[in-house]
Coordinates of C-alpha atoms in Angstrom, one line a residue:
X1 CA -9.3 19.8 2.7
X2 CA -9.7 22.4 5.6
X3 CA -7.0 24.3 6.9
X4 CA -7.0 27.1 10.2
X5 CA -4.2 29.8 11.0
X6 CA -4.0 29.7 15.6
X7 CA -5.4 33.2 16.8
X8 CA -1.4 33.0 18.1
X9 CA 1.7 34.5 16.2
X10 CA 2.2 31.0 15.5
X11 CA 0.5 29.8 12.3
X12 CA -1.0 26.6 12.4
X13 CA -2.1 24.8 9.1
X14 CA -3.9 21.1 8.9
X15 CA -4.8 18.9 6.3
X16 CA -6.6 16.5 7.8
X17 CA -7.3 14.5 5.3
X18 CA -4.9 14.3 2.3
X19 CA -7.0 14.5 -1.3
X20 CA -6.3 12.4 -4.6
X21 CA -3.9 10.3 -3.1
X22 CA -4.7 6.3 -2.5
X23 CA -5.3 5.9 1.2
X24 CA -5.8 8.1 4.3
X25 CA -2.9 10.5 5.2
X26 CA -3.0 14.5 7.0
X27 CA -0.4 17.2 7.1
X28 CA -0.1 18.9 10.2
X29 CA 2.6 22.2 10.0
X30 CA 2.6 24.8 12.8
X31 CA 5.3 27.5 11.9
X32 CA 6.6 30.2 15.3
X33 CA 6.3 33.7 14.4
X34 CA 9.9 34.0 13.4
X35 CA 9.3 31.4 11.0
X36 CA 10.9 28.2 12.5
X37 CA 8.9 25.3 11.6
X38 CA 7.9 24.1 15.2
X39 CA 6.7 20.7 13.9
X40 CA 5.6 19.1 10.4
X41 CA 4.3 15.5 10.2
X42 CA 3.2 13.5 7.4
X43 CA 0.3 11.1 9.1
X44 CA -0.6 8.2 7.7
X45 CA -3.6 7.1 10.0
X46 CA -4.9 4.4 7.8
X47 CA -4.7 1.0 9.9
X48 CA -2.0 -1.0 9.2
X49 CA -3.1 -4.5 6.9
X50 CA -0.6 -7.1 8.3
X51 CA -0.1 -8.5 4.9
X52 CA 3.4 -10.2 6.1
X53 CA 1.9 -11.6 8.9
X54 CA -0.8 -13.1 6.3
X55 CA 1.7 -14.7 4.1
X56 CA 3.7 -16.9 7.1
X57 CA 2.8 -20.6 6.7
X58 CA 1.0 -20.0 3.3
X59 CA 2.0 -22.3 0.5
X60 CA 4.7 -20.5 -1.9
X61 CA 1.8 -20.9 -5.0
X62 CA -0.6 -19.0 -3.2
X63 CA 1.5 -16.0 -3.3
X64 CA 0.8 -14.7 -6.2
X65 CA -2.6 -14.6 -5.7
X66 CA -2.7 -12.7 -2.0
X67 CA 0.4 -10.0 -2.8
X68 CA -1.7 -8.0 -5.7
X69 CA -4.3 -7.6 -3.0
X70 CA -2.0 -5.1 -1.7
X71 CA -3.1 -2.9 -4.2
X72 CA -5.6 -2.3 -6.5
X73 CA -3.9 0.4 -9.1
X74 CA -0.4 -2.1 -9.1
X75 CA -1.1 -5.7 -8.2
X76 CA 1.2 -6.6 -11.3
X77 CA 4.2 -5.4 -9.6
X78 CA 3.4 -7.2 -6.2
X79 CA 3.3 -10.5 -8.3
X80 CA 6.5 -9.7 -10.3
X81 CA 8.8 -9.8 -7.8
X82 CA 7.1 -12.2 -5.5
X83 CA 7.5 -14.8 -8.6
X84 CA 10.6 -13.7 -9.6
X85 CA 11.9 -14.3 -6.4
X86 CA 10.8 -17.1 -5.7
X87 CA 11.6 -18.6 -9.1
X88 CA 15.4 -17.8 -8.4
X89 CA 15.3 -19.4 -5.5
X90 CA 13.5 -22.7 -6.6
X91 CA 16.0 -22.3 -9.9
X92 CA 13.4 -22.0 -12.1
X93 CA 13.5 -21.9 -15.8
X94 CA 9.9 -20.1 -17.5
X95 CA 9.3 -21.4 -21.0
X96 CA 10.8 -19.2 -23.6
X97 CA 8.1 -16.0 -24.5
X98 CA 7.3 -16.0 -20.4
X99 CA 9.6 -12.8 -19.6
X100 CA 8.6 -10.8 -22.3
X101 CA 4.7 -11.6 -21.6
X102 CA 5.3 -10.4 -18.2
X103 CA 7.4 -7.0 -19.3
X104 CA 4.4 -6.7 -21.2
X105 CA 1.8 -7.4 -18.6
X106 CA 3.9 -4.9 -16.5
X107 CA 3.9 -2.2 -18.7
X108 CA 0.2 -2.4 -19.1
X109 CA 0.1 -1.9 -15.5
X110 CA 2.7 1.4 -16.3
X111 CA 0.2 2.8 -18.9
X112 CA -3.1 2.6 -16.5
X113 CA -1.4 3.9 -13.1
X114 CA 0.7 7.0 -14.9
X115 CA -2.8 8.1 -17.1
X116 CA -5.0 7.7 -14.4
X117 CA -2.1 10.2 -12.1
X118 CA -1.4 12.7 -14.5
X119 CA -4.9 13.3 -15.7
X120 CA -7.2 12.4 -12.5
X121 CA -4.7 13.4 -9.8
X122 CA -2.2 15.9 -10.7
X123 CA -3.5 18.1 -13.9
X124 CA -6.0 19.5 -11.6
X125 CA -3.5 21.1 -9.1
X126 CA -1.2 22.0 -11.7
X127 CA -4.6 24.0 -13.6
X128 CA -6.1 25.5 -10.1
X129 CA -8.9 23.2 -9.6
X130 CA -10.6 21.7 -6.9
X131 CA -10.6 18.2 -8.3
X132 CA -10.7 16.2 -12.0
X133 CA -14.3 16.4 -12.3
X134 CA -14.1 20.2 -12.0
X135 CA -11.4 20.4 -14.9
X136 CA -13.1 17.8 -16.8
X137 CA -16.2 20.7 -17.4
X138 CA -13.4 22.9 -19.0
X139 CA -10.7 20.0 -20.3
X140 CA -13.0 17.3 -21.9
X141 CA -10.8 16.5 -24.5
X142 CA -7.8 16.0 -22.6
X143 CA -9.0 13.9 -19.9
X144 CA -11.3 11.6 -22.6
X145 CA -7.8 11.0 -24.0
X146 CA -6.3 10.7 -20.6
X147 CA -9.3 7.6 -19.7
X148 CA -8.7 5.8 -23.5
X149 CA -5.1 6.0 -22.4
X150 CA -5.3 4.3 -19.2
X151 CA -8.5 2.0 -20.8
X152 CA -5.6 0.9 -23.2
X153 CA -3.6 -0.1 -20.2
X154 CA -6.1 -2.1 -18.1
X155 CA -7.5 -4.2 -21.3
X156 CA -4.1 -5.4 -21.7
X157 CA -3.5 -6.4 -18.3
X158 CA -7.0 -8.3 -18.7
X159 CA -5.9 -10.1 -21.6
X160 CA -2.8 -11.0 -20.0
X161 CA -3.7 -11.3 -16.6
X162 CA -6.9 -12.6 -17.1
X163 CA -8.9 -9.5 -15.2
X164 CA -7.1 -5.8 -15.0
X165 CA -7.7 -5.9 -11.0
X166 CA -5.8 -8.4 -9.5
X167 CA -4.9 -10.6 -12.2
X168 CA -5.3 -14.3 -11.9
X169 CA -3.1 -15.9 -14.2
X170 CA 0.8 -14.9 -13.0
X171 CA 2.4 -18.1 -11.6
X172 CA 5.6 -19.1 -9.7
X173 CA 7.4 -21.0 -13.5
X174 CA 4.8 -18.8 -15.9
X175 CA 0.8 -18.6 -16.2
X176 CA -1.8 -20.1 -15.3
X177 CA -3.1 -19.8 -19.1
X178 CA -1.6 -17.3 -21.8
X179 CA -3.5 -15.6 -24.6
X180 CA -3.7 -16.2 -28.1
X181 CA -1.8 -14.0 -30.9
X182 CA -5.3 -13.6 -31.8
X183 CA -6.2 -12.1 -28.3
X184 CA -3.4 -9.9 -28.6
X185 CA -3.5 -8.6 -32.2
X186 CA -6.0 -6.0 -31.8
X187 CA -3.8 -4.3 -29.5
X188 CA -1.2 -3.0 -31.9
X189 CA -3.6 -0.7 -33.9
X190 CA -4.8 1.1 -30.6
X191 CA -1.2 1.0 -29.5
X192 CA -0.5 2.8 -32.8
X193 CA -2.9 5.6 -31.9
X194 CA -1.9 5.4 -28.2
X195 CA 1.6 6.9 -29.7
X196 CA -0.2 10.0 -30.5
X197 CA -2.4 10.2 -27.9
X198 CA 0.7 10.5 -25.5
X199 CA 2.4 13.0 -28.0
X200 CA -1.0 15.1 -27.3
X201 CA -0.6 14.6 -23.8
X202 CA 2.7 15.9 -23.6
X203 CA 2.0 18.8 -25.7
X204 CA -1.2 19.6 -23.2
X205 CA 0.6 19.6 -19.7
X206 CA 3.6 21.6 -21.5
X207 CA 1.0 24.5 -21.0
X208 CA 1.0 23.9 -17.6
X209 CA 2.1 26.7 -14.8
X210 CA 4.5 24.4 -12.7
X211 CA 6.2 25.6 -9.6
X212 CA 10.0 24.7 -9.2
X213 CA 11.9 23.4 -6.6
X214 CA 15.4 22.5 -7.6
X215 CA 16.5 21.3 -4.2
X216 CA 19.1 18.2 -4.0
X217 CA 17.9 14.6 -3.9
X218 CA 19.5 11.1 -4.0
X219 CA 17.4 9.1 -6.5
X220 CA 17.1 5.7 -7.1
X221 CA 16.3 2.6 -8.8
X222 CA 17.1 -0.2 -10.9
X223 CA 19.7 0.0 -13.8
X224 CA 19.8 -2.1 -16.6
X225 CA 22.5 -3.3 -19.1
X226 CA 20.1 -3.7 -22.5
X227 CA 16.9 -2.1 -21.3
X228 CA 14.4 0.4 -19.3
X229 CA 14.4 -1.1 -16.1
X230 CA 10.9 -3.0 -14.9
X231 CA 10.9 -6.6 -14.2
X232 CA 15.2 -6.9 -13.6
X233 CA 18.5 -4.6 -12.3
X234 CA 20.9 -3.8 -10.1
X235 CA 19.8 -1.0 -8.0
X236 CA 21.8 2.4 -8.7
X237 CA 21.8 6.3 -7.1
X238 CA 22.4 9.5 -8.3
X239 CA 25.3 9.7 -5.4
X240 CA 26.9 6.6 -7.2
X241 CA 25.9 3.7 -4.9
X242 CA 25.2 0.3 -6.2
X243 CA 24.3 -3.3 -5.2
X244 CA 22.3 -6.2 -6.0
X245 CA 18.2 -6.4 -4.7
X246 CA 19.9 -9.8 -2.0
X247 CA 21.9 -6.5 -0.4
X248 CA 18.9 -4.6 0.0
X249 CA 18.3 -4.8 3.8
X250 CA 21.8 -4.8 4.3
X251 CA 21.7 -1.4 2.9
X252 CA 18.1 0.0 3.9
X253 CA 16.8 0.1 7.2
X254 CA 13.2 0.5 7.9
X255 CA 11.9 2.9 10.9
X256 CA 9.0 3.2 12.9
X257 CA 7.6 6.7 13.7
X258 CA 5.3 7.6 16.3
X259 CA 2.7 9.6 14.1
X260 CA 2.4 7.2 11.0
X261 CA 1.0 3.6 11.2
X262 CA 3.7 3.6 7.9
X263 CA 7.5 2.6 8.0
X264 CA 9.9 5.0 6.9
X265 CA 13.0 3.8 5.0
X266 CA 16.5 5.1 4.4
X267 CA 19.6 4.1 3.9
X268 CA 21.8 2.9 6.8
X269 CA 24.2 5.8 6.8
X270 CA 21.1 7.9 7.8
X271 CA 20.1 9.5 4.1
X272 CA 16.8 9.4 2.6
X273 CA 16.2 8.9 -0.9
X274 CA 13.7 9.2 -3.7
X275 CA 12.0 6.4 -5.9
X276 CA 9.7 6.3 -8.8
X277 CA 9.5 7.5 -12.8
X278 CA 11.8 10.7 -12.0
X279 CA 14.3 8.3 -10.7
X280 CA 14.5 6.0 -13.3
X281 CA 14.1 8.6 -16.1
X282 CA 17.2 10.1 -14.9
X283 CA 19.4 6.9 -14.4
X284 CA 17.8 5.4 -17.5
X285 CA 18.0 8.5 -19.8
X286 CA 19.7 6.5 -22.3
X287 CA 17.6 3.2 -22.4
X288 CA 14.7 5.6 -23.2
X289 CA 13.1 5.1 -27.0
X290 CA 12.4 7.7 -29.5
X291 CA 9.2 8.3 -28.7
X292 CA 10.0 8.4 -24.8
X293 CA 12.2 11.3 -25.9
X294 CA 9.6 13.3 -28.5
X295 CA 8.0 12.8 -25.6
X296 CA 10.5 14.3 -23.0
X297 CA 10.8 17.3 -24.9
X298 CA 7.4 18.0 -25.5
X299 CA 6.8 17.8 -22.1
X300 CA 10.0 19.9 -21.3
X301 CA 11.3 17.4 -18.7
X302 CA 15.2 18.9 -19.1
X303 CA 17.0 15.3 -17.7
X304 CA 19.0 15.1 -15.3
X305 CA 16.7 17.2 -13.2
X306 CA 15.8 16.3 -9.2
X307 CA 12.6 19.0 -9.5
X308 CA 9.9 17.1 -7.7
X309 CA 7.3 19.1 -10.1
X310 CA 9.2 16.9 -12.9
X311 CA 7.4 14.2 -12.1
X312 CA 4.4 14.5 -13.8
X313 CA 6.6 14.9 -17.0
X314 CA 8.7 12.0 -16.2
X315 CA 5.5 9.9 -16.4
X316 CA 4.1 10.7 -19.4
X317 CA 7.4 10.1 -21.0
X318 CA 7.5 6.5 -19.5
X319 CA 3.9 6.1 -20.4
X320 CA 5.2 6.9 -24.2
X321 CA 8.1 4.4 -23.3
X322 CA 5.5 1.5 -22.4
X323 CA 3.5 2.2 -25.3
X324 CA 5.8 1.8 -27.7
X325 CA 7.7 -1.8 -26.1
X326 CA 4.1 -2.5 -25.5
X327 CA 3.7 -2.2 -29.7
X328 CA 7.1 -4.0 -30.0
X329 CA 5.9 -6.9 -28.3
X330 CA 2.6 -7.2 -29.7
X331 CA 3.9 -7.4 -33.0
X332 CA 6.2 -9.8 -32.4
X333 CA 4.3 -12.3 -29.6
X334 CA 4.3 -15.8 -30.0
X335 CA 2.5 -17.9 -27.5
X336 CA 4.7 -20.0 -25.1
X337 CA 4.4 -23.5 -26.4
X338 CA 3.6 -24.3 -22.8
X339 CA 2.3 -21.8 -19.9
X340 CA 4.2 -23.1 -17.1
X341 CA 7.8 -24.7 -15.7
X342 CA 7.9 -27.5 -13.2
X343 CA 7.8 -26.1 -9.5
X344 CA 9.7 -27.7 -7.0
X345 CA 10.4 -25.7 -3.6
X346 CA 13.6 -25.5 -2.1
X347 CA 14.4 -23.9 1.2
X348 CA 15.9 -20.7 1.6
X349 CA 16.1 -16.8 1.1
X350 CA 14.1 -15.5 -1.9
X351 CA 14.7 -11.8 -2.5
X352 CA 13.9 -9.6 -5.9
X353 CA 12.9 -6.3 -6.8
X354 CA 11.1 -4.7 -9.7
X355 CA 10.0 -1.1 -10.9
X356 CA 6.6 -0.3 -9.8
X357 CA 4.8 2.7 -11.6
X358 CA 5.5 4.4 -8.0
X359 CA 9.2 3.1 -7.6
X360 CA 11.7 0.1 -6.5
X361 CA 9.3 -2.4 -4.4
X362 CA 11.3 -4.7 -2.8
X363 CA 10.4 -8.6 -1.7
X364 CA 11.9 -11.5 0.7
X365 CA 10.2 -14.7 1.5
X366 CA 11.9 -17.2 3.7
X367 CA 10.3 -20.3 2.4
X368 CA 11.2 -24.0 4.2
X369 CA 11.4 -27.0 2.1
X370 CA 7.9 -27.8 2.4
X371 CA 7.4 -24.7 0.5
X372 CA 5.5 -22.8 3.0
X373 CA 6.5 -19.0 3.7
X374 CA 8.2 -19.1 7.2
X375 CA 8.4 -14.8 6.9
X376 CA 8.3 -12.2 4.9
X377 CA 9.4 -8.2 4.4
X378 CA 7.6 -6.3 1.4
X379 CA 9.2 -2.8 1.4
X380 CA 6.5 -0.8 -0.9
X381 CA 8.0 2.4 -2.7
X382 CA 5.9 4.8 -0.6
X383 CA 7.4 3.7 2.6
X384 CA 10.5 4.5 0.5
X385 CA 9.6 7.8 -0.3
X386 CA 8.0 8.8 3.0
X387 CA 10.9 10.1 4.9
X388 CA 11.8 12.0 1.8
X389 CA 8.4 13.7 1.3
X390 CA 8.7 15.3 4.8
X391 CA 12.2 16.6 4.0
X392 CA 10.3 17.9 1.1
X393 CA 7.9 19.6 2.8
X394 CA 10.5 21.0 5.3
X395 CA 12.4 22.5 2.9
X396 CA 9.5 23.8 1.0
X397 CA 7.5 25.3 3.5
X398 CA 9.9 28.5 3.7
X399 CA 9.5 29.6 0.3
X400 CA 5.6 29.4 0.4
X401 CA 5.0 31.1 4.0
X402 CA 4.2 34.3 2.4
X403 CA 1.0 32.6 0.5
X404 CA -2.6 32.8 1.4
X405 CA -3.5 30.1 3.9
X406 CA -5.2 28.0 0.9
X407 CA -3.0 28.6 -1.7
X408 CA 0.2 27.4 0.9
X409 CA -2.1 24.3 1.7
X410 CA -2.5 23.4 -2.2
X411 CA 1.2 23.7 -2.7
X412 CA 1.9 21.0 0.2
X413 CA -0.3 18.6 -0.9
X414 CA 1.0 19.2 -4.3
X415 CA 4.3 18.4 -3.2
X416 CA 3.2 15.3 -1.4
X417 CA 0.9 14.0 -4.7
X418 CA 4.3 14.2 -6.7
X419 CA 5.1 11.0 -5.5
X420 CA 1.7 9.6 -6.2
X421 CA 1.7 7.9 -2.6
X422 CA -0.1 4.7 -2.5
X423 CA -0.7 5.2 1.4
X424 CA -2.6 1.6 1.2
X425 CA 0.5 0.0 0.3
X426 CA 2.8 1.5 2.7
X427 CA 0.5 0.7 5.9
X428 CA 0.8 -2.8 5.6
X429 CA 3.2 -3.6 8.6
X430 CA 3.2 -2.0 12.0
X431 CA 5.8 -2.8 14.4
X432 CA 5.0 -4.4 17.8
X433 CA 7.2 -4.4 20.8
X434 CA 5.7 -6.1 23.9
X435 CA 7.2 -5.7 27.4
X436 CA 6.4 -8.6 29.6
X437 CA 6.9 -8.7 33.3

């Protein structure tokens, strides 16, 4: 991180390159001397992966396989709602046990990504250090709980998924191969001390000097009827709007901006909004467990709340929330008496979304009847949240203009790491217009 004030009235801050965030982004502010904010862009320089443009005339069943490459910290929730999609469109029927194996695969996925934020990427701003190596020379304890935590979380997406990066056995109809109660049963005593662990955890970043920053903010995601949203819902808002993941480009629009090879989203009406575990915690409040809530308190995350500094909070409390389904499920698995459902391809929309640890992450695939993907439109949740992290920053800067130069460049990138951008995942499409004479 290096920052410079302009030998101007003007002040001139840059971050050229973002730290402890996945992928390759700057900050570039330059405030006049009567305070205006002259210009503030978010840059997301990484080059743009053309996954979508990778996908067109693949087979539907190698889907699942080339989505999680996406990313490396969620590849569980690119294969969710690829499969799901395209199951409902095929009108496929996964043997019985299937959906709660995934839920669980999922929220193995949930443990591993929120651990690995809170303790390697956020606790160090929140403490005043320069990174998690630093505070692991004064915070041992805590972060050696923090890696058993997310440990916990990748060996169950290796049972499950067959490997914790990229997992192998997810299938359009099921899996490839499912494990055995025996391969599961060791999970539910470390699940047991996972619950305290995350009690701990909450009790630790309680401690924690956090700014605040009550603006107002539209969050979303899914809503469910019987349970914390991951796989399945209808997608909700704070301001009361609601539809179906089919209406989802009907309501979001998708924007190209000339200083970031990542799209912005908002709504159509114009509005941006906010995704990920603060959303959900506050439209969910009441699907969340007893532990989620011990939890909640602990952690002093006072719902409803739209205080991007929450967030860190809001995590651990859905990390309690996965652990404890996670021990639910464990308990009671029994293997599906067969791994997969018959396949057959039908032409047509598919379109589904599920709850990534990050936020809403949407999918279409226009598949023909030969079942080979004619297009498709992955809208990841950091290209959700982009647009709203620079009205963030815009409406934080002001109350941060009278800090030191360093201690005003912490606090941006602070705001910017509460969404836990996976800047990989949003640069995967760039817009091409060619004029031709």
């Amino acid at each position: 991180m290096t920052h410079r004030v302009a030998e101007t009235p003007s002040r001139f801050v840059e971050i050229p390159s973002l730290a402890r965030v996945e992928g390759e982004g700057a900050l570039h502010v330059r405030v006049g001397a009567d305070g205006e904010i002259q210009d503030l862009r978010l840059e997301i320089y990484e080059p743009p992966r053309f996954f979508e443009a990778f996908l067109v005339g693949r087979h539907f069943s190698e889907v699942p396989d080339i989505v999680p490459r996406i990313c490396g910290i969620c590849p569980v929730a690119y294969q969710m709602s690829a499969i799901h999609g395209l199951e409902r469109l095929f009108g496929v029927e996964p043997p019985p046990g299937t959906r709660d194996l995934r839920r669980l695969l999922y929220l193995g996925e949930w443990i591993e990504s929120h651990m690995l934020h809170v303790h390697l990427l956020a606790a160090p701003d929140f403490l005043g250090y320069e990174s998690a190596i630093e505070m692991a020379r004064h915070e041992r304890p805590a972060v050696e709980r923090g890696l058993r935590l997310k440990r916990l979380g990748n060996d169950l997406m290796a049972a499950i998924g067959g490997r914790e990066i990229h997992p192998v056995s997810p299938r359009v109809g099921g899996f490839s191969g499912v494990p055995s109660k025996g391969d599961l049963r060791p999970f539910a005593p470390r699940l047991k001390d996972a619950m305290v662990d995350v009690l701990g955890v909450a009790e630790w970043t309680a401690s924690f000097p956090r700014p605040a920053f009550p603006r107002p903010a539209e969050l979303v995601s899914l809503v469910h009827p019987t349970e914390y949203p991951v796989n399945e819902g209808t997608v909700a808002s704070t301001a009361g709007r609601s539809f179906p993941a089919e209406h989802f480009e009907e309501r979001v629009e998708e924007l190209q901006v000339p200083h970031s090879n990542a799209l912005h989203a908002r709504f159509v009406d114009g509005d941006s909004y906010f995704v990920g575990p603060l959303a959900r915690t506050n439209l969910n409040q009441e699907r969340l467990g007893p532990l989620a809530l011990e939890v909640a308190a602990l952690a002093w995350l006072p719902l409803p709340t739209a205080d991007p500094f929450a967030s860190m909070a809001a995590r651990i409390v859905e990390a309690a929330q996965a652990i404890e389904e996670a021990l639910a499920l464990v308990e009671a698995y029994e293997p599906p008496v067969r791994p997969m459902a018959e396949v057959r391809p039908t032409a047509g929309r598919a379109t589904w979304i599920t709850e990534a640890p990050r936020g809403m992450l949407y999918h279409r695939y226009d598949v023909g009847d030969d079942g080979l993907i004619r297009e498709a439109k992955i809208v990841p949740p950091t290209s959700q949240n982009l647009r709203h992290m620079e009205d963030d920053l815009r409406r934080y800067l002001p109350d941060v203009l009278d800090r030191p130069d360093e201690e005003m460049a912490r606090l941006l990138e602070m705001v910017v790491r509460n969404y836990d951008p996976c800047i990989s995942c949003a640069t995967h499409f760039l817009a091409l217009d060619i004029e031709r004479g």
